[in-house]
Short mmCIF file of C-alpha atoms and ligand atoms in Angstrom, two decimals:
data_model
loop_
_atom_site.label_atom_id
_atom_site.label_comp_id
_atom_site.label_asym_id
_atom_site.label_seq_id
_atom_site.Cartn_x
_atom_site.Cartn_y
_atom_site.Cartn_z
CA MET A 1 -45.24 16.86 -13.36
CA THR A 2 -42.71 17.25 -10.56
CA ARG A 3 -40.52 14.27 -9.69
CA SER A 4 -38.70 13.79 -6.42
CA LEU A 5 -35.08 12.78 -6.05
CA THR A 6 -32.36 12.11 -3.51
CA ILE A 7 -28.66 12.46 -4.30
CA LEU A 8 -26.33 10.26 -2.26
CA GLY A 9 -22.93 11.93 -2.60
CA ALA A 10 -24.27 15.34 -3.64
CA THR A 11 -21.00 17.22 -3.02
CA GLY A 12 -18.89 15.11 -5.38
CA SER A 13 -18.21 15.26 -9.09
CA ILE A 14 -21.27 13.20 -10.13
CA GLY A 15 -23.36 15.07 -7.54
CA ALA A 16 -22.31 18.41 -9.04
CA SER A 17 -23.07 17.26 -12.61
CA THR A 18 -26.49 16.01 -11.51
CA LEU A 19 -27.32 19.24 -9.68
CA ASP A 20 -26.19 21.27 -12.69
CA LEU A 21 -28.87 19.52 -14.76
CA ILE A 22 -31.50 19.84 -12.01
CA ARG A 23 -30.72 23.55 -11.69
CA ARG A 24 -31.66 24.01 -15.36
CA GLU A 25 -35.05 22.32 -14.87
CA ARG A 26 -35.70 23.44 -11.34
CA GLU A 27 -39.50 23.28 -11.63
CA ALA A 28 -39.40 19.64 -12.78
CA TRP A 29 -37.78 18.36 -9.58
CA ARG A 30 -38.35 18.28 -5.84
CA VAL A 31 -35.22 17.45 -3.86
CA GLU A 32 -35.85 15.19 -0.87
CA ALA A 33 -32.36 14.52 0.54
CA LEU A 34 -28.76 15.46 -0.24
CA THR A 35 -25.85 13.68 1.42
CA ALA A 36 -22.07 14.06 1.78
CA HIS A 37 -19.25 12.48 3.73
CA CYS A 38 -18.48 15.67 5.66
CA SER A 39 -18.13 19.01 3.78
CA ALA A 40 -20.96 20.40 5.91
CA ALA A 41 -20.80 23.98 4.65
CA GLN A 42 -20.97 22.92 1.00
CA LEU A 43 -23.78 20.47 1.71
CA ALA A 44 -25.78 23.07 3.63
CA GLU A 45 -25.41 25.55 0.79
CA LEU A 46 -26.69 23.01 -1.74
CA ALA A 47 -29.54 21.96 0.56
CA ARG A 48 -30.61 25.59 0.87
CA GLU A 49 -30.29 26.28 -2.85
CA PHE A 50 -32.33 23.21 -3.82
CA ASP A 51 -34.74 23.48 -0.92
CA ALA A 52 -34.00 19.93 0.22
CA LYS A 53 -36.02 18.46 3.07
CA LEU A 54 -33.05 16.64 4.56
CA ALA A 55 -29.25 16.93 4.55
CA VAL A 56 -27.09 14.08 5.86
CA VAL A 57 -23.38 13.77 6.58
CA GLY A 58 -22.03 10.22 6.69
CA ASP A 59 -19.38 11.27 9.20
CA GLU A 60 -21.33 11.96 12.39
CA SER A 61 -18.59 14.23 13.77
CA CYS A 62 -19.53 16.76 11.07
CA LEU A 63 -23.18 16.93 12.17
CA PRO A 64 -22.81 19.87 14.60
CA GLU A 65 -21.29 21.96 11.79
CA LEU A 66 -24.10 20.92 9.44
CA ARG A 67 -26.75 21.80 12.05
CA GLU A 68 -25.19 25.21 12.53
CA ALA A 69 -24.97 25.87 8.80
CA LEU A 70 -28.64 24.92 8.37
CA ALA A 71 -29.92 26.89 11.38
CA GLY A 72 -33.16 28.68 10.62
CA SER A 73 -33.63 26.99 7.23
CA GLY A 74 -36.18 24.41 8.37
CA ILE A 75 -34.05 21.73 6.65
CA GLU A 76 -33.65 18.60 8.70
CA ALA A 77 -30.03 17.55 9.46
CA ALA A 78 -28.74 14.09 10.30
CA GLY A 79 -25.41 12.28 10.56
CA GLY A 80 -23.85 8.82 10.55
CA ALA A 81 -23.98 5.69 8.41
CA ALA A 82 -27.46 4.71 9.63
CA ALA A 83 -28.78 8.19 8.78
CA LEU A 84 -27.51 7.75 5.21
CA CYS A 85 -29.48 4.50 4.97
CA ASP A 86 -32.59 6.16 6.47
CA ALA A 87 -32.31 8.95 3.88
CA ALA A 88 -32.06 6.37 1.07
CA ALA A 89 -35.13 4.56 2.41
CA ARG A 90 -37.41 7.60 2.02
CA PRO A 91 -39.94 7.14 -0.79
CA ILE A 92 -38.96 9.18 -3.85
CA ASP A 93 -39.03 8.79 -7.63
CA LEU A 94 -35.27 8.61 -8.27
CA THR A 95 -32.15 7.97 -6.19
CA VAL A 96 -28.85 9.11 -7.66
CA ALA A 97 -26.23 6.82 -6.08
CA ALA A 98 -23.01 8.86 -6.30
CA ILE A 99 -21.11 8.04 -3.12
CA VAL A 100 -17.59 6.81 -3.86
CA GLY A 101 -16.61 3.35 -2.66
CA CYS A 102 -18.24 0.54 -0.75
CA ALA A 103 -19.41 3.19 1.76
CA GLY A 104 -22.34 3.68 -0.64
CA LEU A 105 -23.46 0.06 -0.55
CA GLY A 106 -25.73 0.22 2.53
CA PRO A 107 -27.72 3.22 1.25
CA VAL A 108 -28.00 1.75 -2.28
CA MET A 109 -29.37 -1.50 -0.83
CA GLN A 110 -31.95 0.52 1.14
CA ALA A 111 -33.11 2.24 -2.05
CA ILE A 112 -33.31 -1.16 -3.78
CA GLU A 113 -35.27 -2.75 -0.92
CA ARG A 114 -37.78 0.06 -1.22
CA GLY A 115 -38.29 -1.00 -4.86
CA GLY A 116 -37.04 2.34 -6.10
CA THR A 117 -35.45 3.56 -9.31
CA ILE A 118 -31.72 4.08 -8.85
CA ALA A 119 -29.30 5.88 -11.15
CA LEU A 120 -26.19 3.94 -10.20
CA ALA A 121 -22.84 5.71 -10.52
CA ASN A 122 -21.42 4.07 -7.38
CA LYS A 123 -19.82 1.11 -9.19
CA GLU A 124 -17.90 -0.13 -6.13
CA ALA A 125 -21.22 -1.00 -4.45
CA LEU A 126 -22.18 -3.31 -7.32
CA VAL A 127 -18.69 -4.79 -7.62
CA SER A 128 -18.70 -5.68 -3.91
CA ALA A 129 -22.26 -6.91 -3.57
CA GLY A 130 -22.62 -8.42 -7.08
CA GLU A 131 -25.16 -11.23 -6.98
CA VAL A 132 -26.60 -10.02 -3.65
CA MET A 133 -27.51 -6.66 -5.20
CA ILE A 134 -28.87 -8.11 -8.45
CA ALA A 135 -31.02 -10.59 -6.50
CA ALA A 136 -32.38 -7.76 -4.34
CA VAL A 137 -33.25 -5.74 -7.44
CA ALA A 138 -35.29 -8.67 -8.77
CA GLU A 139 -36.88 -9.48 -5.41
CA HIS A 140 -38.02 -5.92 -4.69
CA GLY A 141 -38.88 -4.90 -8.27
CA ALA A 142 -36.31 -2.09 -8.21
CA THR A 143 -34.93 -0.48 -11.38
CA LEU A 144 -31.19 0.10 -11.86
CA LEU A 145 -30.33 2.76 -14.43
CA PRO A 146 -26.60 2.46 -15.21
CA THR A 147 -25.00 5.90 -14.93
CA ASP A 148 -21.37 4.97 -15.49
CA SER A 149 -20.84 6.25 -19.05
CA GLU A 150 -19.90 2.86 -20.53
CA HIS A 151 -22.81 1.01 -18.92
CA ASN A 152 -25.19 3.78 -19.80
CA ALA A 153 -23.98 3.47 -23.41
CA ILE A 154 -24.54 -0.31 -23.35
CA PHE A 155 -27.98 0.17 -21.77
CA GLN A 156 -28.90 2.52 -24.61
CA CYS A 157 -27.46 0.17 -27.28
CA LEU A 158 -29.48 -2.75 -25.84
CA SER A 159 -32.74 -0.84 -25.86
CA GLY A 160 -35.39 -2.76 -27.81
CA SER A 161 -33.15 -5.81 -28.33
CA ARG A 162 -32.99 -9.23 -26.73
CA ILE A 163 -29.94 -9.98 -24.58
CA GLU A 164 -29.86 -13.50 -26.16
CA ASP A 165 -29.00 -11.88 -29.50
CA VAL A 166 -25.87 -10.18 -28.15
CA ALA A 167 -22.62 -11.61 -29.51
CA ARG A 168 -20.28 -9.25 -27.65
CA ILE A 169 -20.26 -6.18 -25.44
CA THR A 170 -17.16 -3.98 -25.75
CA LEU A 171 -16.29 -1.50 -23.03
CA THR A 172 -14.16 1.37 -24.25
CA ALA A 173 -11.33 2.72 -22.07
CA SER A 174 -9.46 5.99 -22.50
CA GLY A 175 -6.26 4.32 -21.32
CA GLY A 176 -5.77 7.06 -18.73
CA PRO A 177 -3.01 9.65 -18.43
CA PHE A 178 -0.16 7.08 -18.53
CA ARG A 179 -1.28 5.22 -21.66
CA GLU A 180 1.91 6.05 -23.54
CA TRP A 181 4.33 6.04 -20.59
CA ASP A 182 7.01 3.40 -20.18
CA MET A 183 7.22 1.23 -17.09
CA SER A 184 9.87 3.26 -15.22
CA ALA A 185 7.91 6.50 -15.71
CA ILE A 186 4.71 4.79 -14.53
CA GLU A 187 6.51 3.55 -11.39
CA ALA A 188 7.50 7.13 -10.53
CA ALA A 189 4.04 8.64 -11.26
CA THR A 190 2.81 11.08 -8.62
CA PRO A 191 -0.74 11.54 -7.30
CA GLU A 192 -0.94 14.89 -9.14
CA GLN A 193 -0.08 13.19 -12.44
CA ALA A 194 -2.51 10.34 -11.77
CA VAL A 195 -5.53 12.56 -11.08
CA ALA A 196 -4.96 14.68 -14.21
CA HIS A 197 -7.16 12.71 -16.60
CA PRO A 198 -6.83 13.67 -20.29
CA ASN A 199 -10.59 13.55 -21.12
CA TRP A 200 -12.73 13.43 -17.99
CA SER A 201 -12.94 15.60 -14.90
CA MET A 202 -13.73 13.29 -11.97
CA GLY A 203 -13.22 12.64 -8.25
CA ALA A 204 -9.71 11.67 -7.07
CA LYS A 205 -10.41 7.96 -6.48
CA ILE A 206 -11.89 7.20 -9.91
CA SER A 207 -9.16 9.31 -11.54
CA VAL A 208 -6.48 7.09 -9.97
CA ASP A 209 -8.55 4.02 -10.97
CA SER A 210 -8.53 5.30 -14.55
CA ALA A 211 -4.75 5.72 -14.45
CA THR A 212 -4.19 2.14 -13.18
CA MET A 213 -6.98 0.83 -15.47
CA MET A 214 -8.61 -0.65 -12.35
CA ASN A 215 -11.57 1.53 -13.28
CA LYS A 216 -11.99 -0.64 -16.38
CA GLY A 217 -11.53 -3.74 -14.23
CA LEU A 218 -14.30 -2.60 -11.89
CA GLU A 219 -16.44 -1.73 -14.91
CA TYR A 220 -15.86 -5.18 -16.40
CA ILE A 221 -17.27 -6.70 -13.20
CA GLU A 222 -20.06 -4.12 -13.16
CA ALA A 223 -20.98 -5.00 -16.77
CA HIS A 224 -20.99 -8.70 -15.96
CA HIS A 225 -23.70 -8.11 -13.34
CA LEU A 226 -25.76 -5.56 -15.27
CA PHE A 227 -25.68 -7.33 -18.64
CA PRO A 228 -25.44 -11.10 -18.06
CA VAL A 229 -24.09 -12.20 -21.45
CA GLY A 230 -21.22 -14.25 -19.97
CA LEU A 231 -17.62 -13.22 -19.38
CA ASP A 232 -16.49 -14.59 -22.77
CA ARG A 233 -18.75 -12.02 -24.47
CA LEU A 234 -17.32 -9.04 -22.58
CA ALA A 235 -14.35 -7.23 -24.11
CA ILE A 236 -12.32 -4.08 -23.48
CA VAL A 237 -10.78 -1.83 -26.15
CA VAL A 238 -8.66 1.27 -25.54
CA HIS A 239 -10.10 4.30 -27.33
CA PRO A 240 -8.12 7.40 -26.28
CA GLN A 241 -10.60 9.99 -27.57
CA SER A 242 -13.45 8.77 -25.28
CA VAL A 243 -16.08 9.55 -27.93
CA ILE A 244 -17.52 6.05 -28.29
CA HIS A 245 -18.63 5.18 -24.77
CA SER A 246 -19.16 1.45 -25.45
CA MET A 247 -20.60 -0.92 -28.06
CA VAL A 248 -22.93 -3.88 -28.42
CA GLU A 249 -22.38 -6.34 -31.26
CA TYR A 250 -25.31 -8.59 -32.17
CA ARG A 251 -25.15 -12.08 -33.67
CA ASP A 252 -25.92 -10.73 -37.14
CA ARG A 253 -22.65 -8.69 -36.77
CA SER A 254 -24.43 -5.37 -36.41
CA THR A 255 -22.55 -3.28 -33.87
CA LEU A 256 -24.37 -0.44 -32.12
CA ALA A 257 -22.29 2.23 -30.40
CA GLN A 258 -23.24 5.24 -28.29
CA LEU A 259 -21.21 8.40 -28.93
CA GLY A 260 -21.14 11.68 -27.08
CA PRO A 261 -18.97 14.32 -25.47
CA SER A 262 -16.89 13.08 -22.52
CA ASP A 263 -19.07 14.81 -19.96
CA MET A 264 -20.96 12.83 -17.33
CA ARG A 265 -23.98 15.11 -17.75
CA VAL A 266 -24.84 13.07 -20.88
CA PRO A 267 -25.32 9.68 -19.15
CA ILE A 268 -26.77 11.39 -16.06
CA ALA A 269 -29.34 13.19 -18.24
CA SER A 270 -30.22 9.89 -19.85
CA CYS A 271 -30.99 8.47 -16.37
CA LEU A 272 -32.83 11.57 -15.12
CA ALA A 273 -35.16 11.65 -18.14
CA TRP A 274 -35.39 7.89 -18.78
CA PRO A 275 -37.21 6.61 -20.76
CA ALA A 276 -37.62 10.05 -22.34
CA ARG A 277 -34.86 12.56 -23.21
CA MET A 278 -33.95 15.99 -21.86
CA GLU A 279 -31.83 18.94 -22.95
CA THR A 280 -28.22 19.26 -21.81
CA PRO A 281 -26.05 22.38 -22.22
CA LEU A 282 -23.39 20.49 -24.19
CA ALA A 283 -22.08 21.34 -27.64
CA PRO A 284 -23.08 18.96 -30.45
CA LEU A 285 -20.54 16.31 -31.35
CA ASP A 286 -18.26 17.57 -34.15
CA LEU A 287 -16.72 14.45 -35.68
CA ALA A 288 -15.11 16.33 -38.58
CA ALA A 289 -13.27 18.59 -36.12
CA MET A 290 -12.19 15.50 -34.20
CA GLY A 291 -10.83 13.87 -37.37
CA GLU A 292 -9.94 10.42 -36.07
CA LEU A 293 -11.11 7.85 -33.60
CA THR A 294 -8.45 5.27 -32.72
CA PHE A 295 -8.50 1.90 -30.97
CA PHE A 296 -5.86 -0.28 -29.25
CA ALA A 297 -5.79 -3.58 -27.40
CA PRO A 298 -5.26 -3.12 -23.64
CA ASP A 299 -1.64 -3.65 -22.47
CA GLU A 300 -1.94 -5.86 -19.41
CA GLU A 301 1.84 -5.92 -18.91
CA ARG A 302 2.02 -2.24 -17.98
CA PHE A 303 -1.56 -2.15 -16.64
CA PRO A 304 -2.34 -5.50 -14.97
CA ALA A 305 -5.54 -4.31 -13.25
CA THR A 306 -7.95 -5.54 -15.94
CA ARG A 307 -6.39 -9.00 -15.77
CA ILE A 308 -6.66 -9.04 -11.97
CA ALA A 309 -10.31 -7.98 -12.15
CA ARG A 310 -11.11 -10.58 -14.81
CA GLU A 311 -9.49 -13.28 -12.69
CA ALA A 312 -11.44 -12.12 -9.63
CA ILE A 313 -14.80 -12.32 -11.36
CA GLN A 314 -13.84 -15.70 -12.85
CA ALA A 315 -12.97 -16.89 -9.33
CA GLY A 316 -16.32 -15.49 -8.19
CA GLY A 317 -17.48 -15.82 -4.58
CA ALA A 318 -15.99 -13.16 -2.36
CA ALA A 319 -13.08 -12.30 -4.69
CA PRO A 320 -14.62 -9.18 -6.34
CA ALA A 321 -15.50 -7.70 -2.92
CA VAL A 322 -11.94 -8.33 -1.70
CA LEU A 323 -10.54 -6.81 -4.91
CA ASN A 324 -12.62 -3.68 -4.44
CA ALA A 325 -11.74 -3.34 -0.74
CA ALA A 326 -8.01 -3.77 -1.43
CA ASN A 327 -8.15 -1.27 -4.27
CA GLU A 328 -9.82 1.36 -2.07
CA ILE A 329 -7.07 0.93 0.55
CA ALA A 330 -4.28 0.94 -2.05
CA VAL A 331 -5.59 4.05 -3.84
CA ALA A 332 -5.88 5.90 -0.52
CA ALA A 333 -2.32 4.86 0.38
CA PHE A 334 -1.03 6.05 -2.99
CA LEU A 335 -2.83 9.39 -2.67
CA ALA A 336 -1.33 9.75 0.83
CA GLY A 337 2.17 9.20 -0.58
CA GLN A 338 2.62 5.87 1.22
CA ILE A 339 3.09 3.60 -1.81
CA ALA A 340 4.25 3.94 -5.40
CA PHE A 341 1.72 3.98 -8.23
CA THR A 342 2.60 0.47 -9.45
CA ARG A 343 2.09 -0.91 -5.92
CA ILE A 344 -1.67 -0.23 -6.23
CA ALA A 345 -2.34 -3.20 -8.51
CA ALA A 346 0.29 -5.25 -6.67
CA VAL A 347 -1.42 -4.65 -3.30
CA VAL A 348 -4.75 -5.72 -4.82
CA GLU A 349 -3.27 -8.89 -6.27
CA GLU A 350 -1.35 -9.76 -3.09
CA THR A 351 -4.49 -9.20 -1.02
CA LEU A 352 -6.45 -11.58 -3.24
CA GLN A 353 -3.64 -14.16 -3.10
CA THR A 354 -3.19 -14.05 0.67
CA SER A 355 -6.82 -13.68 1.78
CA ASN A 356 -8.64 -16.69 3.05
CA LEU A 357 -11.50 -16.16 0.61
CA PRO A 358 -14.85 -17.16 2.10
CA PRO A 359 -17.62 -18.55 -0.14
CA ARG A 360 -19.92 -16.17 -2.03
CA PRO A 361 -21.58 -13.73 0.42
CA GLN A 362 -25.33 -14.38 0.72
CA ASN A 363 -26.51 -11.04 2.10
CA LEU A 364 -25.46 -7.46 2.78
CA ASP A 365 -23.94 -8.24 6.20
CA GLU A 366 -21.74 -10.95 4.69
CA VAL A 367 -20.60 -8.61 1.90
CA LEU A 368 -19.69 -5.95 4.45
CA ALA A 369 -17.78 -8.51 6.54
CA VAL A 370 -15.76 -9.55 3.46
CA ASP A 371 -15.14 -5.88 2.69
CA ARG A 372 -13.81 -5.23 6.22
CA ALA A 373 -11.54 -8.28 6.14
CA GLY A 374 -10.24 -7.31 2.68
CA ARG A 375 -9.43 -3.82 3.93
CA ARG A 376 -7.56 -5.14 6.96
CA GLN A 377 -5.48 -7.52 4.84
CA ALA A 378 -4.71 -4.82 2.26
CA GLN A 379 -3.73 -2.36 5.00
CA THR A 380 -1.26 -4.91 6.42
CA ILE A 381 0.23 -5.43 2.96
CA VAL A 382 0.54 -1.65 2.46
CA GLU A 383 2.30 -1.26 5.81
CA THR A 384 4.62 -4.26 5.63
CA GLY A 385 5.27 -4.43 1.89
CA PRO A 386 7.72 -2.44 -0.20
CA ARG A 387 6.99 1.19 -1.01
CA VAL A 388 7.72 0.56 -4.69
P1 NAD B 1 -16.22 12.30 -5.54
O1 NAD B 1 -15.09 11.91 -4.66
O2 NAD B 1 -16.12 13.53 -6.36
O3 NAD B 1 -17.56 12.42 -4.66
C1 NAD B 1 -17.95 11.41 -3.78
C2 NAD B 1 -19.18 11.80 -2.97
O4 NAD B 1 -19.41 10.79 -1.98
C3 NAD B 1 -19.01 13.12 -2.20
O5 NAD B 1 -20.28 13.72 -2.06
C4 NAD B 1 -18.52 12.64 -0.84
O6 NAD B 1 -18.80 13.57 0.20
C5 NAD B 1 -19.28 11.36 -0.67
N1 NAD B 1 -18.58 10.37 0.17
C6 NAD B 1 -17.28 10.01 0.07
N2 NAD B 1 -16.99 9.11 1.03
C7 NAD B 1 -18.12 8.88 1.71
C8 NAD B 1 -18.45 8.06 2.83
N3 NAD B 1 -17.52 7.29 3.43
N4 NAD B 1 -19.72 8.10 3.30
C9 NAD B 1 -20.64 8.88 2.72
N5 NAD B 1 -20.40 9.68 1.67
C10 NAD B 1 -19.14 9.68 1.16
O7 NAD B 1 -16.51 11.03 -6.47
P2 NAD B 1 -17.15 11.01 -7.93
O8 NAD B 1 -16.08 11.16 -8.94
O9 NAD B 1 -18.36 11.89 -7.99
O10 NAD B 1 -17.62 9.48 -8.02
C11 NAD B 1 -18.76 9.00 -7.35
C12 NAD B 1 -19.05 7.59 -7.84
O11 NAD B 1 -19.40 7.64 -9.22
C13 NAD B 1 -17.84 6.64 -7.76
O12 NAD B 1 -18.29 5.35 -7.46
C14 NAD B 1 -17.27 6.68 -9.15
O13 NAD B 1 -16.58 5.50 -9.49
C15 NAD B 1 -18.54 6.82 -9.98
N6 NAD B 1 -18.32 7.45 -11.29
C16 NAD B 1 -17.82 8.71 -11.36
C17 NAD B 1 -17.61 9.30 -12.60
C18 NAD B 1 -17.07 10.70 -12.71
O14 NAD B 1 -16.95 11.20 -13.82
N7 NAD B 1 -16.79 11.39 -11.62
C19 NAD B 1 -17.89 8.58 -13.77
C20 NAD B 1 -18.40 7.30 -13.65
C21 NAD B 1 -18.63 6.74 -12.41
MG1 MG B 2 -16.94 4.70 -16.64
#
């Protein structure tokens, strides 16, 4: 039986991993829409290869180039934020949400409001919208399949069990490329060093998030919404080998863990085939060759991001959306050479401290308004604050 899918963010790292799996089971899938920010030539090539019905660029100024690249193919082309939402609203079996940042929130909400099944990689959307997104999932009978490797691991470890029996959920963290660096070296870290992750090959933004540990902070908030066991039952442990992707401990003290290679095609395959299983081209796990798995407590002195994220979700309301907005601005500023690496977490914390935090957003428009205000405040702090 053929299933239909749309990939939001098809030209990125998650998009490429998803399409690699689809390419291997071409006859099992019909591609409805593929989207990108701009990269019109790359998007057009993918749309042609996968015989998509629709290709969309979020940046409308790239639409003429997309139209030209698709000329004669019969593939529909569209551009702009509203076109992304329209693409996400088309009825299909599975939406892969792989846009980076809060830019993906509108389209994800469209897919949810259609009552669809969504493989959610776009963690920033859930961090920003939190309760609004979870309420919409319930209201519209949508299904969220966690694609982030940790949350996918937890989802698998919870299968067949009752959430009331969970004593603790532990997210594993690689610790990033600077795990063993001292403070002065971390301060001087360059964008090139920050994006060179030891275990995972990912987009630039999430690579920087992994280096600051804000990725784990965002994932902590993400886990809180996906698996409502309470913040006191959510823990983080550093596990540099990235073999155990997360764990669930039950009240009888049984701990279930999901293990696998550090390749996003594993959790993506689990979402594509869910609730069944599919083949992936990955080598079997060789634990004897690996030798050791090690674990450390997070160091929140050198890497304060997990503390800041925990405090934001404890504060609740608009704080997580402001945290995410500020982090997106700070990471972009760091990648552009405007601020030092250690300023990223500082900008996020200063933005949270100086923002006039409104009460918890009640709908998508209110979330987006908080996001815009958070970005403005963070941008001011970037421009007027110290470089280091
Ligand atoms: P990426 O930068 O490689 O790709 C992002 C995709 O989104 C691209 O297709 C890009 O064109 C599109 N995009 C970017 N900005 C956009 C905008 N403003 N409007 C519309 N489209 C836009 O990112 P990635 O590493 O694939 O990550 C995607 C998401 O998945 C992120 O939320 C990330 O945190 C999450 N994630 C990624 C990995 C990984 O291994 N890469 C693992 C877990 C979770
Ligand atoms: Mg992850």
